[in-house]
Each structure stands twice: as structure tokens, then as C-alpha cells.
Amino acid sequence: GNSVTQMEGPVTLSEEAFLTINCTYTATGYPSLFWYVQYPGEGLQLLLKATKADDKGSNKGFEATYRKETTSFHLEKGSVQVSDSAVYFCALSPNNAGNMLTFGGGTRLMVKP
Amino acid sequence: EADIYQTPRYLVIGTGKKITLECSQTMGHDKMYWYQQDPGMELHLIHYSYGVNSTEKGDLSSESTVSRIRTEHFPLTLESARPSHTSQYLCASSVGGFTGELFFGEGSRLTVL
């Protein structure tokens, strides 16, 4: 079956530090990959996505590259801000499954001033 | 900004009560979903719908039921709540074609005493 594994949190960083949140997946075929973010008290929202190998998704200074050889989609940001504090979810969707997403367990990021 | 609304945001009830969690979207999306988010943050799909009069069970078995009589409305019902039903319930919707982008509501946090 399909599965997504994320690094466990919480991840605590100082403002302007470099962020990496690891995500690896197991899936048959060529899934699409996503990062969603959940700010405190809000629902999830799409942060970025990549639909084929070697694609790089980017948004709001975050980026992630679809690596088929390592089945990974790590999230990175060069300089985090306090406002980036949230829970980040990696997800995949098999291309024949419409919008059926399989989510990872989520990683809480806390950024301190 | 997503136009998907969930009520109530918070609900505390006693065992054995019947409850309905409401979810409405004004985007005209065909697909709607219910996810259960456990305290460890992991998301599990419990119900989904491809359109009016369509409902399917998700990956995680749930004692809840859903209905889809109108495109914009996708309520979730528990006939007899139990403490094991205590969780956060997230409603989402998406367009009919494959994009991978789900629009989430802010969630309904249910506590059963």
C-alpha cells in the first residue's frame, strides 16, 4: 500500500535558521507529492506540490524536490520566521486516485525569536 | 481563502448522545471528504463523496455516517457517541479533476465524556 513517513517533531529553531523536514514515501507507480501546512487553530492548506520526478515545488520561500531515486520529498526553507510555526504534513496521491491523499504523521515546527 | 465551513468548532457531550457535525462549501466542488485527526496529529480518511448521492467509506473504519443530498453540504453523524470518538474532525473539498489540492475547513473538535 501507499505510505508517507515524516521526521518526528517538534522541530525547534531560532528565527533565520535553515529548515529541513524529511519526508519519504512508499507507493506504486509515479505518485504526485504535496506539502500541506496547518497553522494553529486553522485547517490544512496546500503549501506546494510536485507531480513528476525531479520537479521542484516552491511557495512562500519553501521548496521541495521530488526525488524518485530516494523516494523522498524533503521540505526546506533557507531562513525561517516566527510566523512559520505550524504543523507540516507531507502527502502523496497515486495518479489514478483522483484527489485521494495519504498523509504523513505531521511535523510540528516551532520558531523562536 | 477557502470557503468551507464547519460547525460546531468545539463540542463537549455525554456518552450515548447523537451528534451531527456540519460541513458546507460554497465553491461548487464535487468531491468532499471527512478526515479524523488524532491527538498525534495523524490524519485518517473516514468518508468521501464524489457528488450528490455518492458516499464511500475511507481507509479508517468509523462508526459515523455521512450523507450528500446537496452539493454544498456533507454532514457527519454519530448516532451514539462514545469516549473513543473524541477527536478532531476535518472536512475538505476539491474540484472534480485531479489537482491534489484539498480545501479544508477549520475542524470540529469533539470531546465525549
Coordinates of N, CA and C in Angstrom, one line a residue:
Chain A
G1 N 0.8 -1.2 0.0 CA 0.0 0.0 0.0 C 0.9 1.2 0.0
N2 N 0.2 2.4 0.0 CA 0.9 3.7 0.0 C 1.1 4.1 1.4
S3 N 2.2 4.8 1.6 CA 2.5 5.3 3.0 C 3.5 6.5 2.8
V4 N 3.4 7.4 3.8 CA 4.3 8.5 3.9 C 4.9 8.6 5.3
T5 N 6.2 8.8 5.4 CA 6.9 8.8 6.7 C 7.6 10.2 6.8
Q6 N 7.3 10.9 7.9 CA 8.0 12.1 8.1 C 8.8 12.1 9.4
M7 N 9.8 12.9 9.5 CA 10.5 13.0 10.7 C 9.6 13.5 11.9
E8 N 9.9 12.9 13.0 CA 9.1 13.3 14.2 C 9.5 14.7 14.7
G9 N 8.5 15.4 15.2 CA 8.8 16.7 15.8 C 8.7 16.6 17.3
P10 N 8.7 17.7 18.0 CA 8.8 19.0 17.4 C 10.2 19.4 16.9
V11 N 10.2 20.2 15.9 CA 11.4 20.8 15.4 C 11.5 22.2 16.0
T12 N 12.5 22.6 16.7 CA 12.6 23.9 17.3 C 13.8 24.6 16.7
L13 N 13.5 25.8 16.1 CA 14.6 26.5 15.5 C 14.5 28.0 15.9
S14 N 15.7 28.7 15.8 CA 15.7 30.1 16.0 C 15.3 30.8 14.7
E15 N 14.8 32.0 14.8 CA 14.5 32.8 13.6 C 15.7 32.9 12.7
E16 N 15.5 32.8 11.4 CA 16.5 32.9 10.4 C 17.4 31.6 10.2
A17 N 17.1 30.6 11.0 CA 17.8 29.3 10.8 C 17.3 28.6 9.5
F18 N 18.1 27.6 9.1 CA 17.7 26.8 7.9 C 16.8 25.6 8.4
L19 N 15.8 25.3 7.6 CA 14.9 24.3 7.9 C 14.9 23.1 6.9
T20 N 15.0 21.9 7.4 CA 14.7 20.7 6.6 C 13.8 19.8 7.4
I21 N 12.7 19.4 6.8 CA 11.8 18.4 7.3 C 11.8 17.3 6.3
N22 N 12.2 16.1 6.8 CA 12.4 15.0 5.9 C 11.0 14.3 5.7
C23 N 10.9 13.8 4.4 CA 9.7 13.0 4.0 C 10.1 12.0 3.0
T24 N 9.7 10.7 3.3 CA 9.9 9.6 2.4 C 8.6 8.9 2.1
Y25 N 8.5 8.3 1.0 CA 7.2 7.7 0.7 C 7.4 6.3 0.1
T26 N 6.3 5.5 0.2 CA 6.2 4.2 -0.5 C 4.9 4.2 -1.3
A27 N 5.1 4.0 -2.6 CA 3.9 4.0 -3.5 C 4.3 3.2 -4.7
T28 N 3.2 2.7 -5.4 CA 3.4 2.0 -6.7 C 3.3 3.1 -7.7
G29 N 4.0 2.9 -8.8 CA 3.9 3.9 -9.9 C 4.6 5.2 -9.6
Y30 N 3.9 6.2 -10.1 CA 4.5 7.6 -10.0 C 3.5 8.5 -9.4
P31 N 3.5 8.6 -8.0 CA 2.5 9.4 -7.3 C 2.9 10.9 -7.5
S32 N 1.9 11.8 -7.2 CA 2.1 13.2 -7.0 C 2.4 13.4 -5.5
L33 N 3.2 14.4 -5.2 CA 3.7 14.7 -3.8 C 3.3 16.1 -3.4
F34 N 3.0 16.2 -2.1 CA 2.5 17.5 -1.6 C 3.0 17.8 -0.2
W35 N 3.1 19.1 0.1 CA 3.3 19.5 1.4 C 2.1 20.4 1.8
Y36 N 1.4 20.1 2.9 CA 0.4 20.9 3.5 C 0.8 21.5 4.8
V37 N 0.3 22.7 5.1 CA 0.6 23.3 6.4 C -0.7 23.6 7.2
Q38 N -0.6 23.4 8.5 CA -1.7 23.7 9.4 C -1.3 24.7 10.5
Y39 N -1.7 25.9 10.3 CA -1.4 26.9 11.3 C -2.3 26.7 12.5
P40 N -1.9 27.2 13.7 CA -2.7 27.0 14.9 C -4.1 27.4 14.7
G41 N -5.1 26.5 15.1 CA -6.5 26.8 15.0 C -7.1 26.9 13.6
E42 N -6.3 26.5 12.6 CA -6.8 26.5 11.3 C -6.9 25.2 10.6
G43 N -7.5 25.1 9.5 CA -7.5 23.8 8.7 C -6.2 23.8 7.9
L44 N -6.0 22.6 7.3 CA -4.8 22.4 6.4 C -4.9 23.3 5.1
Q45 N -3.8 23.7 4.6 CA -3.8 24.4 3.3 C -2.6 23.9 2.5
L46 N -2.8 23.8 1.2 CA -1.7 23.4 0.4 C -0.5 24.4 0.4
L47 N 0.7 23.9 0.6 CA 1.9 24.7 0.6 C 2.6 24.6 -0.8
L48 N 2.8 23.4 -1.3 CA 3.5 23.2 -2.6 C 3.3 21.8 -3.0
K49 N 3.5 21.6 -4.3 CA 3.3 20.2 -4.8 C 4.3 20.0 -6.0
A50 N 4.5 18.7 -6.3 CA 5.3 18.3 -7.5 C 4.7 17.0 -8.0
T51 N 4.5 17.0 -9.3 CA 3.8 15.9 -9.9 C 4.6 14.9 -10.7
K52 N 5.9 15.2 -10.9 CA 6.7 14.1 -11.5 C 8.2 14.3 -11.0
A53 N 8.9 13.2 -11.3 CA 10.3 13.1 -10.8 C 11.1 14.3 -11.2
D54 N 11.9 14.8 -10.3 CA 12.8 16.0 -10.4 C 12.1 17.3 -10.5
D55 N 10.8 17.3 -10.4 CA 10.1 18.6 -10.2 C 10.4 19.2 -8.9
K56 N 10.5 20.5 -8.9 CA 10.7 21.3 -7.6 C 9.4 22.1 -7.4
G57 N 8.8 21.9 -6.3 CA 7.7 22.7 -5.9 C 8.2 23.8 -5.0
S58 N 7.6 25.0 -5.1 CA 8.1 26.1 -4.2 C 6.9 27.1 -3.9
N59 N 7.0 27.7 -2.7 CA 5.9 28.7 -2.3 C 6.4 29.3 -1.0
K60 N 6.2 30.6 -0.9 CA 6.5 31.3 0.4 C 7.9 31.1 0.9
G61 N 8.9 30.8 0.0 CA 10.2 30.6 0.4 C 10.5 29.1 0.7
F62 N 9.5 28.3 0.8 CA 9.7 26.9 1.0 C 9.9 26.2 -0.4
E63 N 10.6 25.1 -0.4 CA 10.8 24.3 -1.6 C 11.0 22.8 -1.3
A64 N 10.7 22.0 -2.2 CA 10.9 20.6 -2.1 C 11.0 20.0 -3.5
T65 N 12.0 19.0 -3.6 CA 12.2 18.4 -4.9 C 11.8 16.9 -4.8
Y66 N 11.1 16.5 -5.8 CA 10.6 15.1 -6.0 C 11.8 14.3 -6.4
R67 N 12.3 13.4 -5.5 CA 13.4 12.5 -5.8 C 13.0 11.1 -5.9
K68 N 12.8 10.6 -7.1 CA 12.3 9.3 -7.3 C 13.3 8.2 -6.8
E69 N 14.6 8.5 -7.0 CA 15.7 7.5 -6.7 C 15.8 7.2 -5.2
T70 N 15.4 8.3 -4.4 CA 15.5 8.1 -3.0 C 14.0 8.1 -2.4
T71 N 13.0 8.1 -3.2 CA 11.6 8.2 -2.8 C 11.4 9.2 -1.7
S72 N 11.9 10.4 -1.9 CA 11.9 11.5 -0.9 C 11.3 12.8 -1.5
F73 N 10.9 13.6 -0.5 CA 10.3 14.9 -0.9 C 10.5 15.9 0.3
H74 N 11.8 16.1 0.6 CA 12.1 16.9 1.8 C 11.8 18.4 1.7
L75 N 11.2 18.9 2.7 CA 10.8 20.4 2.7 C 12.0 21.2 3.3
E76 N 12.3 22.3 2.6 CA 13.4 23.2 3.0 C 13.0 24.6 2.9
K77 N 13.6 25.4 3.8 CA 13.5 26.9 3.8 C 14.8 27.4 4.3
G78 N 15.3 28.4 3.6 CA 16.6 29.0 3.9 C 16.6 29.8 5.2
S79 N 15.5 30.5 5.5 CA 15.5 31.3 6.7 C 14.1 31.4 7.3
V80 N 13.9 30.7 8.4 CA 12.5 30.6 8.9 C 12.2 31.8 9.7
Q81 N 10.9 32.1 9.8 CA 10.3 33.2 10.6 C 9.4 32.6 11.7
V82 N 9.2 33.4 12.7 CA 8.3 33.0 13.8 C 6.9 32.6 13.2
S83 N 6.5 33.3 12.2 CA 5.2 33.1 11.5 C 5.1 31.7 10.8
D84 N 6.2 31.1 10.6 CA 6.3 29.7 10.0 C 5.9 28.6 11.0
S85 N 5.8 29.0 12.3 CA 5.4 28.0 13.3 C 4.1 27.4 12.9
A86 N 4.1 26.0 12.8 CA 2.9 25.4 12.3 C 3.2 23.9 12.3
V87 N 2.2 23.1 11.9 CA 2.4 21.7 11.6 C 2.4 21.4 10.1
Y88 N 3.4 20.7 9.7 CA 3.6 20.5 8.2 C 3.4 19.0 7.9
F89 N 2.6 18.7 6.9 CA 2.2 17.4 6.5 C 2.7 17.1 5.1
C90 N 3.4 16.0 4.9 CA 3.7 15.5 3.6 C 2.6 14.6 3.2
A91 N 2.3 14.5 1.9 CA 1.2 13.7 1.4 C 1.5 13.2 0.0
L92 N 0.9 12.1 -0.4 CA 1.0 11.6 -1.8 C -0.4 11.3 -2.3
S93 N -0.5 11.3 -3.6 CA -1.7 10.8 -4.3 C -1.2 10.0 -5.5
P94 N -1.6 8.7 -5.6 CA -1.4 8.0 -6.8 C -2.1 8.6 -7.9
N95 N -1.5 8.7 -9.1 CA -2.1 9.4 -10.2 C -3.4 8.9 -10.7
N96 N -3.8 7.7 -10.3 CA -5.1 7.2 -10.8 C -6.1 7.2 -9.7
A97 N -5.9 8.0 -8.6 CA -6.8 8.0 -7.5 C -7.4 9.4 -7.3
G98 N -7.5 10.2 -8.3 CA -8.1 11.5 -8.1 C -7.4 12.3 -7.0
N99 N -8.2 12.8 -6.1 CA -7.6 13.5 -5.0 C -7.5 12.8 -3.7
M100 N -7.4 11.5 -3.8 CA -7.3 10.7 -2.5 C -5.8 10.8 -2.0
L101 N -5.7 11.5 -0.9 CA -4.4 11.8 -0.4 C -4.1 10.9 0.8
T102 N -2.8 10.4 0.8 CA -2.3 9.7 2.0 C -1.4 10.6 2.7
F103 N -1.6 10.9 4.0 CA -0.8 11.9 4.7 C 0.2 11.2 5.6
G104 N 1.3 11.9 5.8 CA 2.3 11.5 6.8 C 1.7 12.0 8.2
G105 N 2.5 11.7 9.2 CA 2.0 11.9 10.6 C 2.1 13.4 11.0
G106 N 2.7 14.3 10.2 CA 2.8 15.7 10.6 C 4.1 15.9 11.4
T107 N 4.7 17.1 11.2 CA 5.8 17.5 12.0 C 5.6 18.9 12.5
R108 N 5.6 19.1 13.8 CA 5.4 20.4 14.3 C 6.7 21.2 14.3
L109 N 6.6 22.4 13.8 CA 7.8 23.4 13.7 C 7.5 24.5 14.7
M110 N 8.4 24.8 15.6 CA 8.3 25.9 16.5 C 9.5 26.8 16.2
V111 N 9.3 28.1 15.9 CA 10.4 29.0 15.6 C 10.4 30.1 16.7
K112 N 11.5 30.2 17.3 CA 11.7 31.2 18.4 C 12.4 32.4 17.9
P113 N 11.9 33.6 18.5 CA 12.5 34.9 18.0 C 14.0 35.0 18.6
Chain B
E1 N -8.5 32.4 -0.1 CA -9.1 31.9 1.1 C -10.2 30.9 0.8
A2 N -10.2 29.7 1.4 CA -11.1 28.7 1.1 C -12.5 29.0 1.7
D3 N -13.5 28.6 1.0 CA -14.9 28.9 1.5 C -15.5 27.6 1.9
I4 N -15.0 27.0 3.0 CA -15.6 25.8 3.5 C -15.7 25.9 5.1
Y5 N -16.9 25.6 5.6 CA -17.2 26.0 6.9 C -17.6 24.7 7.7
Q6 N -17.2 24.7 8.9 CA -17.6 23.5 9.8 C -18.2 24.1 11.1
T7 N -19.2 23.5 11.5 CA -19.8 23.8 12.8 C -20.3 22.5 13.5
P8 N -20.2 22.5 14.8 CA -19.6 23.4 15.7 C -18.0 23.3 15.6
R9 N -17.3 24.3 16.1 CA -15.9 24.2 16.2 C -15.5 23.4 17.4
Y10 N -16.2 23.5 18.4 CA -15.9 22.7 19.6 C -17.3 22.1 20.2
L11 N -17.2 20.9 20.6 CA -18.4 20.2 21.2 C -18.0 19.3 22.3
V12 N -18.6 19.4 23.4 CA -18.4 18.5 24.5 C -19.8 17.9 24.9
I13 N -19.9 16.6 24.8 CA -21.2 15.9 25.0 C -21.0 14.7 25.9
G14 N -22.1 14.1 26.4 CA -22.0 12.9 27.1 C -22.2 11.7 26.3
T15 N -21.7 10.6 26.8 CA -21.8 9.3 26.1 C -23.3 9.0 25.8
G16 N -23.5 8.4 24.6 CA -24.8 8.0 24.1 C -25.6 9.0 23.3
K17 N -25.1 10.3 23.3 CA -25.8 11.3 22.6 C -25.6 11.2 21.1
K18 N -26.6 11.6 20.3 CA -26.4 11.7 18.9 C -25.9 13.1 18.5
I19 N -24.9 13.1 17.6 CA -24.3 14.4 17.2 C -24.2 14.4 15.7
T20 N -24.3 15.6 15.2 CA -24.1 15.9 13.7 C -23.1 17.0 13.6
L21 N -22.0 16.7 12.9 CA -21.1 17.8 12.5 C -21.4 18.3 11.1
E22 N -21.5 19.6 11.0 CA -21.9 20.2 9.7 C -20.7 20.6 8.9
C23 N -20.8 20.5 7.6 CA -19.8 21.0 6.7 C -20.4 21.5 5.5
S24 N -20.1 22.7 5.1 CA -20.6 23.4 3.9 C -19.5 24.1 3.2
Q25 N -19.6 24.0 1.8 CA -18.7 24.7 1.0 C -19.4 25.5 -0.1
T26 N -18.9 26.6 -0.4 CA -19.6 27.5 -1.4 C -18.8 27.5 -2.7
M27 N -17.9 26.6 -2.9 CA -17.1 26.6 -4.1 C -17.6 25.8 -5.3
G28 N -18.7 25.1 -5.0 CA -19.3 24.2 -6.0 C -18.5 23.0 -6.3
H29 N -17.6 22.6 -5.4 CA -16.8 21.4 -5.5 C -17.6 20.1 -5.5
D30 N -17.3 19.2 -6.4 CA -18.0 17.9 -6.4 C -17.5 17.0 -5.3
K31 N -16.2 16.9 -5.1 CA -15.7 16.0 -4.1 C -15.6 16.6 -2.7
M32 N -16.0 15.8 -1.7 CA -15.9 16.2 -0.3 C -15.4 15.0 0.5
Y33 N -14.8 15.4 1.6 CA -14.1 14.4 2.4 C -14.2 14.7 3.9
W34 N -14.2 13.6 4.7 CA -14.0 13.8 6.2 C -12.8 13.0 6.6
Y35 N -11.9 13.8 7.3 CA -10.7 13.2 7.9 C -10.9 13.2 9.5
Q36 N -10.3 12.2 10.1 CA -10.2 12.2 11.6 C -8.7 12.5 11.9
Q37 N -8.5 13.4 12.8 CA -7.1 13.8 13.2 C -7.0 13.4 14.6
D38 N -6.1 12.5 14.9 CA -5.9 12.0 16.3 C -5.0 13.0 17.0
P39 N -4.8 12.8 18.3 CA -4.0 13.7 19.1 C -2.6 13.8 18.7
G40 N -2.1 12.7 18.0 CA -0.7 12.7 17.5 C -0.6 13.4 16.2
M41 N -1.7 14.0 15.7 CA -1.8 14.8 14.5 C -2.1 14.0 13.2
E42 N -1.9 12.7 13.3 CA -2.1 11.9 12.0 C -3.5 12.0 11.5
L43 N -3.6 12.1 10.2 CA -4.9 12.3 9.5 C -5.3 10.9 8.9
H44 N -6.6 10.6 9.1 CA -7.1 9.4 8.5 C -8.4 9.7 7.8
L45 N -8.5 9.3 6.5 CA -9.7 9.5 5.7 C -10.8 8.5 6.2
I46 N -12.0 9.0 6.6 CA -13.0 8.2 7.1 C -14.2 8.1 6.2
H47 N -14.5 9.2 5.4 CA -15.6 9.2 4.4 C -15.2 10.1 3.3
Y48 N -15.8 9.8 2.1 CA -15.7 10.7 1.0 C -16.9 10.6 0.1
S49 N -17.0 11.6 -0.8 CA -18.1 11.7 -1.7 C -17.7 12.3 -3.0
Y50 N -18.1 11.7 -4.1 CA -17.8 12.2 -5.4 C -18.8 13.2 -6.0
G51 N -20.0 13.2 -5.3 CA -21.0 14.1 -5.7 C -22.3 13.8 -5.0
V52 N -23.4 14.4 -5.4 CA -24.7 14.2 -4.8 C -25.1 12.7 -4.8
N53 N -25.6 12.2 -3.7 CA -26.0 10.8 -3.5 C -24.8 9.8 -3.6
S54 N -23.6 10.3 -3.6 CA -22.4 9.4 -3.5 C -21.8 9.5 -2.2
T55 N -21.6 8.4 -1.5 CA -20.8 8.3 -0.3 C -20.0 7.0 -0.2
E56 N -18.8 7.1 0.3 CA -17.9 6.0 0.4 C -17.2 6.0 1.7
K57 N -16.8 4.8 2.2 CA -16.0 4.8 3.4 C -14.5 4.9 3.0
G58 N -13.8 5.5 3.9 CA -12.4 5.7 3.7 C -11.5 4.6 4.3
D59 N -10.3 5.0 4.5 CA -9.3 4.0 4.9 C -9.5 3.5 6.3
L60 N -9.9 4.4 7.2 CA -10.1 4.1 8.6 C -11.6 3.8 8.9
S61 N -11.8 2.7 9.5 CA -13.2 2.3 9.8 C -13.8 3.3 10.8
S62 N -15.0 3.7 10.6 CA -15.6 4.7 11.5 C -17.0 4.3 11.7
E63 N -17.5 4.5 12.9 CA -18.9 4.3 13.3 C -19.8 5.4 12.8
S64 N -19.2 6.5 12.3 CA -20.0 7.6 11.8 C -20.6 7.3 10.5
T65 N -21.6 8.1 10.1 CA -22.2 8.0 8.8 C -22.3 9.4 8.2
V66 N -22.4 9.5 6.9 CA -22.4 10.7 6.2 C -23.6 10.7 5.1
S67 N -23.9 11.9 4.7 CA -24.9 12.0 3.6 C -24.5 13.1 2.7
R68 N -25.0 13.0 1.4 CA -24.7 14.1 0.5 C -25.9 14.3 -0.4
I69 N -26.8 15.1 0.2 CA -28.1 15.4 -0.5 C -28.0 16.6 -1.4
R70 N -27.1 17.5 -1.0 CA -26.8 18.7 -1.8 C -25.3 18.8 -2.0
T71 N -24.9 19.4 -3.1 CA -23.5 19.5 -3.5 C -22.7 20.2 -2.4
E72 N -23.3 21.3 -1.8 CA -22.5 22.1 -0.9 C -22.5 21.6 0.6
H73 N -23.2 20.5 0.9 CA -23.4 20.1 2.3 C -23.0 18.6 2.4
F74 N -22.2 18.3 3.5 CA -21.7 17.0 3.7 C -21.6 16.7 5.2
P75 N -22.8 16.5 5.9 CA -22.8 16.4 7.3 C -22.3 15.0 7.8
L76 N -21.7 14.9 8.9 CA -21.3 13.6 9.5 C -22.1 13.4 10.8
T77 N -22.6 12.2 11.0 CA -23.4 11.9 12.1 C -22.9 10.7 12.9
L78 N -22.9 10.9 14.3 CA -22.7 9.8 15.2 C -24.0 9.5 15.9
E79 N -24.5 8.3 15.8 CA -25.8 8.0 16.4 C -25.7 7.9 17.9
S80 N -24.6 7.4 18.4 CA -24.4 7.2 19.9 C -23.0 7.4 20.2
A81 N -22.6 8.6 20.6 CA -21.2 9.0 20.8 C -20.6 8.2 22.0
R82 N -19.3 7.9 21.9 CA -18.6 7.2 22.9 C -17.3 8.0 23.1
P83 N -16.6 7.8 24.3 CA -15.3 8.5 24.5 C -14.3 8.2 23.4
S84 N -14.4 7.0 22.8 CA -13.4 6.6 21.8 C -13.6 7.5 20.5
H85 N -14.7 8.2 20.4 CA -15.0 9.1 19.3 C -14.3 10.5 19.5
T86 N -13.8 10.7 20.7 CA -13.1 12.0 20.9 C -12.0 12.2 20.0
S87 N -12.1 13.3 19.2 CA -11.1 13.6 18.2 C -11.4 14.9 17.5
Q88 N -10.5 15.3 16.6 CA -10.7 16.4 15.7 C -11.2 15.9 14.4
Y89 N -12.3 16.5 13.8 CA -12.8 16.0 12.5 C -12.6 17.2 11.5
L90 N -12.0 16.9 10.4 CA -11.7 17.9 9.4 C -12.5 17.5 8.1
C91 N -13.2 18.5 7.6 CA -13.9 18.4 6.4 C -13.1 19.1 5.3
A92 N -13.1 18.5 4.1 CA -12.4 19.1 2.9 C -13.2 18.9 1.7
S93 N -12.8 19.7 0.7 CA -13.5 19.6 -0.6 C -12.4 19.8 -1.7
S94 N -12.7 19.3 -2.9 CA -11.8 19.6 -4.1 C -12.6 19.6 -5.4
V95 N -12.0 20.1 -6.4 CA -12.7 20.1 -7.7 C -12.7 18.6 -8.2
G96 N -13.5 18.4 -9.3 CA -13.7 17.1 -9.8 C -12.4 16.5 -10.5
G97 N -11.7 17.3 -11.2 CA -10.5 16.8 -11.8 C -9.3 16.6 -10.9
F98 N -8.3 16.0 -11.3 CA -7.1 15.7 -10.4 C -6.2 16.9 -10.3
T99 N -6.1 17.5 -9.1 CA -5.2 18.6 -8.8 C -4.4 18.3 -7.6
G100 N -4.9 17.5 -6.7 CA -4.2 17.2 -5.5 C -4.5 18.3 -4.4
E101 N -5.2 19.3 -4.8 CA -5.4 20.4 -3.8 C -6.8 20.2 -3.1
L102 N -6.7 19.9 -1.8 CA -7.9 19.9 -1.0 C -8.0 21.2 -0.2
F103 N -9.3 21.7 -0.1 CA -9.5 22.8 0.7 C -10.2 22.4 2.0
F104 N -9.6 22.7 3.1 CA -10.0 22.2 4.4 C -10.8 23.3 5.2
G105 N -11.7 22.8 6.0 CA -12.3 23.6 7.0 C -11.5 23.7 8.2
E106 N -11.9 24.5 9.2 CA -11.1 24.7 10.4 C -11.2 23.6 11.4
G107 N -12.1 22.6 11.2 CA -12.2 21.5 12.0 C -13.2 21.6 13.1
S108 N -13.7 20.4 13.5 CA -14.6 20.3 14.7 C -14.0 19.4 15.7
R109 N -13.7 20.0 16.9 CA -13.1 19.2 17.9 C -14.2 18.7 18.8
L110 N -14.3 17.3 18.9 CA -15.4 16.6 19.6 C -14.8 16.0 20.8
T111 N -15.4 16.2 22.0 CA -15.0 15.5 23.2 C -16.2 14.8 23.8
V112 N -16.1 13.5 24.0 CA -17.2 12.7 24.5 C -16.8 12.3 25.9
L113 N -17.6 12.7 26.9 CA -17.3 12.4 28.3 C -17.9 11.0 28.7

